[in-house]
Coordinates of C-alpha atoms and ligand atoms in Angstrom, one line a residue:
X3 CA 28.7 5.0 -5.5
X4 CA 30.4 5.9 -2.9
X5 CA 34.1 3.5 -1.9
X6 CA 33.8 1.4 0.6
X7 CA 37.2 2.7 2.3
X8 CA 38.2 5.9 2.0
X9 CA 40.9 8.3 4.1
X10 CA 39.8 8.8 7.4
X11 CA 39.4 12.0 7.8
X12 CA 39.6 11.7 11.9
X13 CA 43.5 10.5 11.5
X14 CA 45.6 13.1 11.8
X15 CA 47.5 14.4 8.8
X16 CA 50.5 13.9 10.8
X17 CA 50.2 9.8 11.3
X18 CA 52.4 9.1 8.2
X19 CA 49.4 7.4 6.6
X20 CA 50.6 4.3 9.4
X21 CA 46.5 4.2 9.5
X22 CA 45.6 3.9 5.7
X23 CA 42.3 3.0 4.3
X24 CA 39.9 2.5 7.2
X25 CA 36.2 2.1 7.0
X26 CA 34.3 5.1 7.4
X27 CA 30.7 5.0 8.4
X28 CA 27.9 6.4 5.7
X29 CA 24.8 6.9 7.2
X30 CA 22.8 6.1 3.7
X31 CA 24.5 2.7 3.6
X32 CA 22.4 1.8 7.0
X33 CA 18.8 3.9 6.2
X34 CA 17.7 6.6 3.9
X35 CA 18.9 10.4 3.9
X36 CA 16.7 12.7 5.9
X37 CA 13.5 14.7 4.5
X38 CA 11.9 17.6 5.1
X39 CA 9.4 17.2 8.3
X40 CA 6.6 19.3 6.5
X41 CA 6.7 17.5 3.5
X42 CA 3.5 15.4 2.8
X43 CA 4.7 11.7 1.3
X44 CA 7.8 10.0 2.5
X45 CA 8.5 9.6 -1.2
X46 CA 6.3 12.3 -3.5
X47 CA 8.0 10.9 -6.9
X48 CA 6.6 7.1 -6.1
X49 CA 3.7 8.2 -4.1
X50 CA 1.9 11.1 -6.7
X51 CA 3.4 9.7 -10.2
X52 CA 1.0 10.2 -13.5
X53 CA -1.3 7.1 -13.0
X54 CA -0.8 6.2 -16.5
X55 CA 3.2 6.3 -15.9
X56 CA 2.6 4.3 -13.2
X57 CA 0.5 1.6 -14.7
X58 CA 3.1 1.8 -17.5
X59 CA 5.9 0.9 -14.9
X60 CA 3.6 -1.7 -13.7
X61 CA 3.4 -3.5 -16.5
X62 CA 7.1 -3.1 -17.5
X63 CA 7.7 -5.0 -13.9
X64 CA 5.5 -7.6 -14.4
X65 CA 6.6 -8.4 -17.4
X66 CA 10.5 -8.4 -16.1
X67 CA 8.8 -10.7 -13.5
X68 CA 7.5 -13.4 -16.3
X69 CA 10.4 -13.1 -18.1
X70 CA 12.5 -14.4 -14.7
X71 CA 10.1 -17.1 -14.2
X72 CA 10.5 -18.7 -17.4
X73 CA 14.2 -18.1 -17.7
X74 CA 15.5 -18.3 -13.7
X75 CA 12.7 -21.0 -14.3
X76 CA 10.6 -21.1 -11.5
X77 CA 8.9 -24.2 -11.8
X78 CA 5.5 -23.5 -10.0
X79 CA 4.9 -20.1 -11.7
X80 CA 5.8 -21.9 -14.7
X81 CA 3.1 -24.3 -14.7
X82 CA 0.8 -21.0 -13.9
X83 CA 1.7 -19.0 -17.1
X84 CA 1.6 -22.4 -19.1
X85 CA -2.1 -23.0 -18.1
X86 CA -2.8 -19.4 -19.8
X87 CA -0.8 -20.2 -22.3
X88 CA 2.2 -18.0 -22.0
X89 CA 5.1 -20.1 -22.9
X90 CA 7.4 -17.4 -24.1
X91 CA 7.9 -13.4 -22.7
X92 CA 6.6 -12.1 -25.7
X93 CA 3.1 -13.6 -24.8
X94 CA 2.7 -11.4 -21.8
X95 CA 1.8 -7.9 -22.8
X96 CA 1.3 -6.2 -19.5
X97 CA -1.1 -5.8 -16.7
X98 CA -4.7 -6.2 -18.7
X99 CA -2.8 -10.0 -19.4
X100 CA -3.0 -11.4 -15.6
X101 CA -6.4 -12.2 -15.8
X102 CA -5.7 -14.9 -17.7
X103 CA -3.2 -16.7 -15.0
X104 CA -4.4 -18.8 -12.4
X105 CA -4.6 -17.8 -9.0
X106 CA -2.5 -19.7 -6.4
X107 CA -3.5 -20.2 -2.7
X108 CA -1.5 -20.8 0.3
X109 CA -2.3 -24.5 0.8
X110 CA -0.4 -24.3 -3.0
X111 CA 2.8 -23.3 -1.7
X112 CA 3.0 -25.4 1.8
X113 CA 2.6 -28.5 -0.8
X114 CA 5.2 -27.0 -2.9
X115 CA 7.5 -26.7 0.2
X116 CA 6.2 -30.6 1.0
X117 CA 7.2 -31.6 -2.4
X118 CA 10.3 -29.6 -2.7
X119 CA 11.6 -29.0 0.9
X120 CA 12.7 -26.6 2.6
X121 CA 11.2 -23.7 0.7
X122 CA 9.0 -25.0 -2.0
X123 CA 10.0 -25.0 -6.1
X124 CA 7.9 -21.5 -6.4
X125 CA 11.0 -19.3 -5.6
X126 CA 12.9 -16.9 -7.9
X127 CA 16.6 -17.5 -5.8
X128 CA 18.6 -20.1 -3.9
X129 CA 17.9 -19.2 -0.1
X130 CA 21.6 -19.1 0.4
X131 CA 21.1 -15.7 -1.5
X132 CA 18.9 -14.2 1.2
X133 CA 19.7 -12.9 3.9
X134 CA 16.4 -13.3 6.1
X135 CA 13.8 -16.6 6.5
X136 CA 10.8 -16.6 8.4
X137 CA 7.7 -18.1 9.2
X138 CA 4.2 -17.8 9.9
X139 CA 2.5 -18.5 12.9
X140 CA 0.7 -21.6 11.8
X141 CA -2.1 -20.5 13.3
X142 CA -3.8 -21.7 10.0
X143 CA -1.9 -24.7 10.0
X144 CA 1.2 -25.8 8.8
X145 CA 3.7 -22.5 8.4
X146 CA 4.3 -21.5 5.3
X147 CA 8.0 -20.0 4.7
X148 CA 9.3 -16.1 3.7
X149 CA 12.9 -15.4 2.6
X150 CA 13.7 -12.4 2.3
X151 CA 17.0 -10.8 0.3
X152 CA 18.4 -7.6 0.8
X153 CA 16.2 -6.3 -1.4
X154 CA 13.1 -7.7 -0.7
X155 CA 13.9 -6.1 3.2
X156 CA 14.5 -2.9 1.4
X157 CA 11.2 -2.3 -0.4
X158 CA 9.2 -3.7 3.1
X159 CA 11.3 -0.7 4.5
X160 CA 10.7 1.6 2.5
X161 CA 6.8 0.8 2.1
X162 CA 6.1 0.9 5.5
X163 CA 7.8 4.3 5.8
X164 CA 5.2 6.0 3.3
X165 CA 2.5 4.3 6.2
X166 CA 4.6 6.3 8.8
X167 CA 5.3 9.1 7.3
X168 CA 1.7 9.6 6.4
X169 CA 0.2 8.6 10.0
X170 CA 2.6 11.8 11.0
X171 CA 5.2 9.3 13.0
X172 CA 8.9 11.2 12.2
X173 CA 12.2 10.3 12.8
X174 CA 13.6 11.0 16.7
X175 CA 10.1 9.7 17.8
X176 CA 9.9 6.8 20.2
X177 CA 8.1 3.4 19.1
X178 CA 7.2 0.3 20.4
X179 CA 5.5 -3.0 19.4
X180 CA 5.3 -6.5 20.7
X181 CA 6.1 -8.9 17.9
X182 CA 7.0 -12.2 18.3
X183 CA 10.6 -13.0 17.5
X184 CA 12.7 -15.8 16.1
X185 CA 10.9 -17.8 14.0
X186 CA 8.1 -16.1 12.8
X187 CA 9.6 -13.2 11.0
X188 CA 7.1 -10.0 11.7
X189 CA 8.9 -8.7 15.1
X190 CA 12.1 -8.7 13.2
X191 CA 10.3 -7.1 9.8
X192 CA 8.8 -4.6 12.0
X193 CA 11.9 -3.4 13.8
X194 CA 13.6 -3.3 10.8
X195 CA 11.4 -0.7 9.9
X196 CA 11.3 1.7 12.5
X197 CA 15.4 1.3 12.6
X198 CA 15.4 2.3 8.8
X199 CA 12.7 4.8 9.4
X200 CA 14.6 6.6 12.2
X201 CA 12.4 5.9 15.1
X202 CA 13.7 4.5 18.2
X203 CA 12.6 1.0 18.2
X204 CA 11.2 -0.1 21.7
X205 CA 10.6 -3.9 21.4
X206 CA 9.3 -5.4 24.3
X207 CA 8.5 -9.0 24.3
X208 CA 5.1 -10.3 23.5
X209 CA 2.9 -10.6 26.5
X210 CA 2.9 -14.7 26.8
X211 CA 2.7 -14.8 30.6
X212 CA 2.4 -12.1 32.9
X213 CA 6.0 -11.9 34.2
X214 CA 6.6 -10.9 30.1
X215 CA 4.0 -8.6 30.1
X216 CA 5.0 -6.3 33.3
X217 CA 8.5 -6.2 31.4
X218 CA 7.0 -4.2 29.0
X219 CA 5.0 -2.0 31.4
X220 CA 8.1 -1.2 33.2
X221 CA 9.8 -0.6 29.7
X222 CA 6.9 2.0 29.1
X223 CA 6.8 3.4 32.5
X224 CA 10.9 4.5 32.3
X225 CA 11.1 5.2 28.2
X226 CA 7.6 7.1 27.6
X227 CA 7.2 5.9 23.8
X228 CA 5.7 8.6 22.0
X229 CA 3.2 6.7 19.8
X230 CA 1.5 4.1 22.5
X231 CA 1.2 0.4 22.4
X232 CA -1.1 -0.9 20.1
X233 CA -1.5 -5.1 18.9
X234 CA -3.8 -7.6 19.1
X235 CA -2.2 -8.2 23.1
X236 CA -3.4 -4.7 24.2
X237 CA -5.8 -6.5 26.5
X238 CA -3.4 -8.3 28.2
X239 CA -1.7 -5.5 29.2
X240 CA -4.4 -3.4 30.8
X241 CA -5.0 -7.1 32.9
X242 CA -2.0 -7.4 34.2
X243 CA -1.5 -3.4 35.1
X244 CA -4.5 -4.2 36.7
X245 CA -3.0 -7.0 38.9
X246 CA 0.2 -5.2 39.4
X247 CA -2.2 -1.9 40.7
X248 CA -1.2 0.4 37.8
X249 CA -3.5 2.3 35.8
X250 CA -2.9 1.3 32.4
X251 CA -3.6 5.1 30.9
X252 CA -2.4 7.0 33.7
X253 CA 0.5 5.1 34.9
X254 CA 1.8 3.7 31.8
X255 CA 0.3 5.6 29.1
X256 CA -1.9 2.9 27.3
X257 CA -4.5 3.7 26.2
X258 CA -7.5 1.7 23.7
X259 CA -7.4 3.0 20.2
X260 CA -11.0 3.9 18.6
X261 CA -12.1 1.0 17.2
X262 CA -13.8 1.1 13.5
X263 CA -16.9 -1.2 13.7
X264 CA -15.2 -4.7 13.0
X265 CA -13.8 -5.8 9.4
X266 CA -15.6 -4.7 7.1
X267 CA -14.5 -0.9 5.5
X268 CA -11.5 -0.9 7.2
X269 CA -8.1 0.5 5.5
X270 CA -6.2 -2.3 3.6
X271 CA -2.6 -2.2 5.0
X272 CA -1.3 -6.1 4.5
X273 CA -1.3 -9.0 2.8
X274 CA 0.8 -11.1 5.0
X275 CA 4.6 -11.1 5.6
X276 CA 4.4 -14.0 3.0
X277 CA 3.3 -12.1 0.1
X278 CA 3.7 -7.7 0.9
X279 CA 3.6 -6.8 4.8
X280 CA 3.1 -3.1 4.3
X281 CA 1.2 -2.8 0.9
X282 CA -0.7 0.4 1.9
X283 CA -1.4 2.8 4.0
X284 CA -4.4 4.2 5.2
X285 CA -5.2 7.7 4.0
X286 CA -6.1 10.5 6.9
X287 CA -8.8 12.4 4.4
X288 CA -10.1 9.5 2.8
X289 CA -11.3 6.1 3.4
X290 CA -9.0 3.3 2.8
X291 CA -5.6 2.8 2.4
X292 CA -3.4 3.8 -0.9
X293 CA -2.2 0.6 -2.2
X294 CA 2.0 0.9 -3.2
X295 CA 1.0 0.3 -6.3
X296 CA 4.8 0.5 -8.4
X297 CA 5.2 -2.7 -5.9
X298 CA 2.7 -4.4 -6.4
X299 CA -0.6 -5.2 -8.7
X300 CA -3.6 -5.2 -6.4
X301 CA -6.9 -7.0 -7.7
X302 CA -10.5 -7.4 -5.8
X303 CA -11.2 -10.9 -8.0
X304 CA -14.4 -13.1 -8.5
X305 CA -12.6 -16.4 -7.3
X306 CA -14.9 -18.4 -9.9
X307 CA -14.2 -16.3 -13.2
X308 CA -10.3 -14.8 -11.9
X309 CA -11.8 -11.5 -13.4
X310 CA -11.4 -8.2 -10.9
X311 CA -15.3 -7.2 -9.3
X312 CA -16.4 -3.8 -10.1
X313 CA -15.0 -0.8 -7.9
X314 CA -16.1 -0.5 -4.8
X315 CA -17.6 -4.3 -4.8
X316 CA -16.1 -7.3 -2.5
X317 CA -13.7 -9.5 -4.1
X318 CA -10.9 -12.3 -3.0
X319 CA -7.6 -9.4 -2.5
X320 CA -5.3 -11.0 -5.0
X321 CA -1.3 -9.8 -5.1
X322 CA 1.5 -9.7 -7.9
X323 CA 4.2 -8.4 -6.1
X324 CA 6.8 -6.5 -8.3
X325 CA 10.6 -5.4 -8.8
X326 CA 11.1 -8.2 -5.8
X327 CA 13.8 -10.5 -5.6
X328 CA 11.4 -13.2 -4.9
X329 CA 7.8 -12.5 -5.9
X330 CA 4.6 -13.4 -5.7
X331 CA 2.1 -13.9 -9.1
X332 CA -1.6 -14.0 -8.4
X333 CA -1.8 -14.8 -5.2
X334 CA -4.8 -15.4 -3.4
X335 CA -4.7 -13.8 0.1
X336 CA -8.2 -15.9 1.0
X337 CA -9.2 -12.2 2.7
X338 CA -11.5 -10.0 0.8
X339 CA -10.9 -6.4 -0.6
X340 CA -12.7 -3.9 -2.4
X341 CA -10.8 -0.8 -4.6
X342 CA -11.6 2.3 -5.4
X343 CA -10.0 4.3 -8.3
X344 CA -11.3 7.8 -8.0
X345 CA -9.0 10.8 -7.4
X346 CA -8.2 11.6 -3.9
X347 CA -7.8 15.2 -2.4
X348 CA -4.8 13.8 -0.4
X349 CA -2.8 14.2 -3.2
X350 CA -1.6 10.6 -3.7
X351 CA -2.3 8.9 -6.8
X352 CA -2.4 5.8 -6.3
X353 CA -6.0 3.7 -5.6
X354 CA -7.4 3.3 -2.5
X355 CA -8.0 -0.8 -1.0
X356 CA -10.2 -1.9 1.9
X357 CA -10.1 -4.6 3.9
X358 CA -13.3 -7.2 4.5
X359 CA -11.8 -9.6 6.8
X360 CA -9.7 -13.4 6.6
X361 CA -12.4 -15.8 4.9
X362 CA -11.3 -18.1 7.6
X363 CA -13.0 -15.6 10.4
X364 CA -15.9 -14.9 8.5
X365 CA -19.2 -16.8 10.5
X366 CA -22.4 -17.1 9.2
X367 CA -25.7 -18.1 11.6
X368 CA -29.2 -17.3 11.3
X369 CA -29.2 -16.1 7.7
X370 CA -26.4 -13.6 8.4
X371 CA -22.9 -13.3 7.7
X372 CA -20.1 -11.4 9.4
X373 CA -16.9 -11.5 11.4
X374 CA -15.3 -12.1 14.4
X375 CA -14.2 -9.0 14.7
X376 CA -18.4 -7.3 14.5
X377 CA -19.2 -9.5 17.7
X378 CA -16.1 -8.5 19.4
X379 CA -17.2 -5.0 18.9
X380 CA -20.4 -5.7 20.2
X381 CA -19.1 -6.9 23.4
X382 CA -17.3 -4.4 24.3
X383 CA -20.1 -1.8 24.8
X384 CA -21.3 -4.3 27.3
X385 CA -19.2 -2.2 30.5
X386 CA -19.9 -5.7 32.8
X387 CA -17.0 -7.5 30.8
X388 CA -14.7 -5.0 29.3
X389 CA -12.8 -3.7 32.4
X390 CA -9.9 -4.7 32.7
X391 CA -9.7 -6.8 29.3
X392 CA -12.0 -8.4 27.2
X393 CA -11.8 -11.9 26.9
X394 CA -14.5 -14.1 25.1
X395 CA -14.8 -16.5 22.3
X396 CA -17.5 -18.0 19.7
X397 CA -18.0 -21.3 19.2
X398 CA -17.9 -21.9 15.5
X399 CA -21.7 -22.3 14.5
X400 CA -23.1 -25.9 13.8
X401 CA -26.4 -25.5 12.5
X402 CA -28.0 -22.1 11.1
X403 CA -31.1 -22.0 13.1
X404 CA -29.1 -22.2 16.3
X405 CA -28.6 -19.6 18.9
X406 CA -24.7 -18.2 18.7
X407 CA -22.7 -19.4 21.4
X408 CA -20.6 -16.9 22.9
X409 CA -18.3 -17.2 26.0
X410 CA -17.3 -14.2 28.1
X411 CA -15.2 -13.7 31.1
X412 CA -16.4 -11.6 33.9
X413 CA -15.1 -7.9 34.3
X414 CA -14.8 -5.3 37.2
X415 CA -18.6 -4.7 36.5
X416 CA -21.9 -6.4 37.5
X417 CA -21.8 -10.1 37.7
X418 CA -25.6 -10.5 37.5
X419 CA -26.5 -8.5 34.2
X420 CA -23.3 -9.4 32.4
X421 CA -25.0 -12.3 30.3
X422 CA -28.5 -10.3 29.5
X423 CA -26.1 -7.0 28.3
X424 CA -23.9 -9.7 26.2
X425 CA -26.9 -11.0 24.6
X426 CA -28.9 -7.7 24.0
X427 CA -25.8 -5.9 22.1
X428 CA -24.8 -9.1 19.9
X429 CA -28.8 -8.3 18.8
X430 CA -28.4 -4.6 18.8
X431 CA -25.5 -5.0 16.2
X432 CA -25.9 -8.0 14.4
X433 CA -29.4 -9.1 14.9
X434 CA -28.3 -12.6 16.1
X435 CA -30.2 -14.6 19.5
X436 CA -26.9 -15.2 21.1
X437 CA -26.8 -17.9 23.8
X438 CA -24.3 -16.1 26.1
X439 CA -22.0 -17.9 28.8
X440 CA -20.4 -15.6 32.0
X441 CA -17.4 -17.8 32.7
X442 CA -14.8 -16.5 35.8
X443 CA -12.1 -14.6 35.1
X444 CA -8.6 -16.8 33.8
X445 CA -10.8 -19.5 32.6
X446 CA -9.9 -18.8 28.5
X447 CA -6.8 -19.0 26.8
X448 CA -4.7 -15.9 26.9
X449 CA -2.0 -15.6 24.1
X450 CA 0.8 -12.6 23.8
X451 CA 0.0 -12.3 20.4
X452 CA -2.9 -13.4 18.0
X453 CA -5.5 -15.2 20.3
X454 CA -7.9 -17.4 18.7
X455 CA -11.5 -16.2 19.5
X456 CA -13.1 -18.6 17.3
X457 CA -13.1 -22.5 19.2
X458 CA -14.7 -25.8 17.4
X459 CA -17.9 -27.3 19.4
Ligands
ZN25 ZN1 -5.6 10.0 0.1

């Protein structure tokens, strides 16, 4: 531990010591010490322990973490462990015992912040003890609440730096994101990160109205960030470079990241800022992401029996977050994963999580199932409405036997075919008779951040 005041060794010997103890900057109290570029994990011990020393640790934390929620107590995890009849620390082996607790949802813990305002009667501290709060966007309804300690800011940090670190970002490289601010807490979360990572944080604000959004070009356009824009705005930016007469790639450097062919088989990176923002990262040789597994307990669960699925099989992603200050136990994302244990040549040991999508974008029409994200793949191959942004929405299917109702916005390309392309690739690649309306450009709702595609008849 190293004092927090020591001799300054900048005064001169000469002073007479008039100076004292001063405060001396440490660069590990603000962010880690620096690695080796070549090495391959931001953190080799975590990242290729013994699996069975790791499931070992695992268990030890979760059982620290039922010991503090019948001691602290926390009420609402309390009534969890009582239903599978753990009443006492000692009836809570390890791991193999959380199948037997009850899973908890989010509409759980915005009644227990109802019932026990402000933050509910499921947390492991007083909020005066943190040093963080934030919310979510509500875009599901009512926000639910994060608080965050010093601690639980420290494990985001340094689980999101494995993600960098792996992607090849290294310190001295210029970033930039879009976040929202404030309130909702993932701007802030994210900055964080690239501040403790070492990267030169660019945060421009999210692209809400087009004034916003040419602040951000013009932040690109003078500081060059080294790993491009990407975020659900992307499109708004290559609209309004197209109004201001830039070239989005050329003039600004954006440019549209390969797209993997909507939800399904993509890398499991998040479970929400409410529950573990940066739980994996996706591996470059293999697919999916390795899960942070000495953080957290991931399970792929059949809702109905709260058993994990087979490998490789769909399940609801469920999340016992470990060694937090304030935890999570059995939580229910409502978004499905699948997992996969076998070795990987990547050299980290941990297992491998893929994403399936929110439940809440999953459609289903004509005897099919899928999600937003497919039919917004579809469209854009269509080149009449991608140019300069792609703006459409679904309306959320009625009756099965209908035809899908999709609106699109016109693009830079032919106005006549736009409709007959729209309806051709939403067959090509989801085999669905889509009922597609051209509408002029501006007519849908633009958002700087998340923008809901899916709209109620
Ligand atoms: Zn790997």
């Amino acid at each position: 531990m190293t004092p927090l005041h020591d001799r300054d060794s900048n005064t001169p010997s000469d002073s007479g010591g008039i100076l004292g103890f001063v405060p001396v900057f440490h660069p590990e109290r603000m962010g880690p010490l620096p690695r080796d570029a070549a090495q391959l994990f931001w953190d080799p011990d975590a990242q290729t322990q013994d699996p069975e020393a790791r499931r070992a640790l695992q268990s030890a934390r979760a059982r620290e973490l039922v010991r503090r929620i019948l001691e602290t107590p926390v009420p609402f995890f309390r009534r969890k462990l009582e239903e599978a009849g753990i009443k006492d620390p000692t009836d809570f082996r390890g791991v193999e015992d959380l199948a037997s607790i009850p899973l908890t949802r989010k509409q759980e813990l915005r009644d227990s912040e109802a019932q026990h305002p402000p933050i509910g009667d499921y947390r492991f501290t007083d909020l005066r003890r943190c040093v963080r709060i934030g919310q979510s966007t509500g875009t599901t309804g009512t926000p639910t609440t994060t608080i965050f300690t010093r601690k639980d800011i420290w494990i985001e940090y340094e689980s999101g730096a494995r993600m960098f670190w792996r992607s090849g970002q290294r310190p001295g490289m210029i970033a930039t994101h879009a976040h929202p601010a404030y309130l909702y807490g993932g701007g802030a979360l994210l900055s964080g990160t690239y501040e403790y990572f070492g990267i030169v944080n660019l945060w421009v604000p999210p692209p809400d109205t087009d004034a916003l959004a040419e602040q951000g070009i013009r932040a690109w356009m003078r500081f060059k960030p080294d790993i491009p824009f990407v975020g659900f705005s992307l499109g708004r930016y290559f609209e309004v470079c197209a109004k201001l007469g830039l070239d989005p790639r050329k003039d600004v450097g954006l440019r549209i990241p390969s797209m993997p062919g909507g939800g399904k088989g993509m890398p499991l990176i998040t479970a929400g800022i409410e529950c573990y923002a940066y739980i994996g990262s996706g591996c470059t040789q293999s697919p999916g992401a390795h899960l942070n597994e000495d953080w957290a307990v991931v399970q792929a669960v059949d809702p109905t029996s709260g058993r994990d699925v087979p490998d490789g099989q769909w399940g609801n992603l469920v999340v016992t977050t470990l060694d937090r200050d304030n935890g999570v136990l059995r939580y229910d994302v409502e978004e499905a994963c699948a997992l996969v244990r076998e070795p990987c040549p990547c050299g980290e040991t941990t297992i491998r999580g893929f994403w399936g999508g929110r439940f809440k974008d999953l459609l289903s029409c004509q005897g099919k199932r899928f999600q937003a994200a497919e039919l917004e793949a579809a469209l854009r191959g269509v080149p009449a409405v991608r140019e300069p942004s792609l703006e459409w929405a679904v309306v959320r299917p009625q009756r099965d036997d209908a035809p899908l109702i999709v609106r699109v916005e016109q693009g830079n390309g032919n106005a006549a075919d736009a409709a007959q392309a729209c309806t051709g690739a939403v067959m090509e690649k989801l085999g669905i008779v889509a009922q597609v309306e051209v509408l002029a450009r501006g007519t849908l709702a633009r958002s700087g951040y998340k923008t809901n595609r899916i709209v109620d008849a």
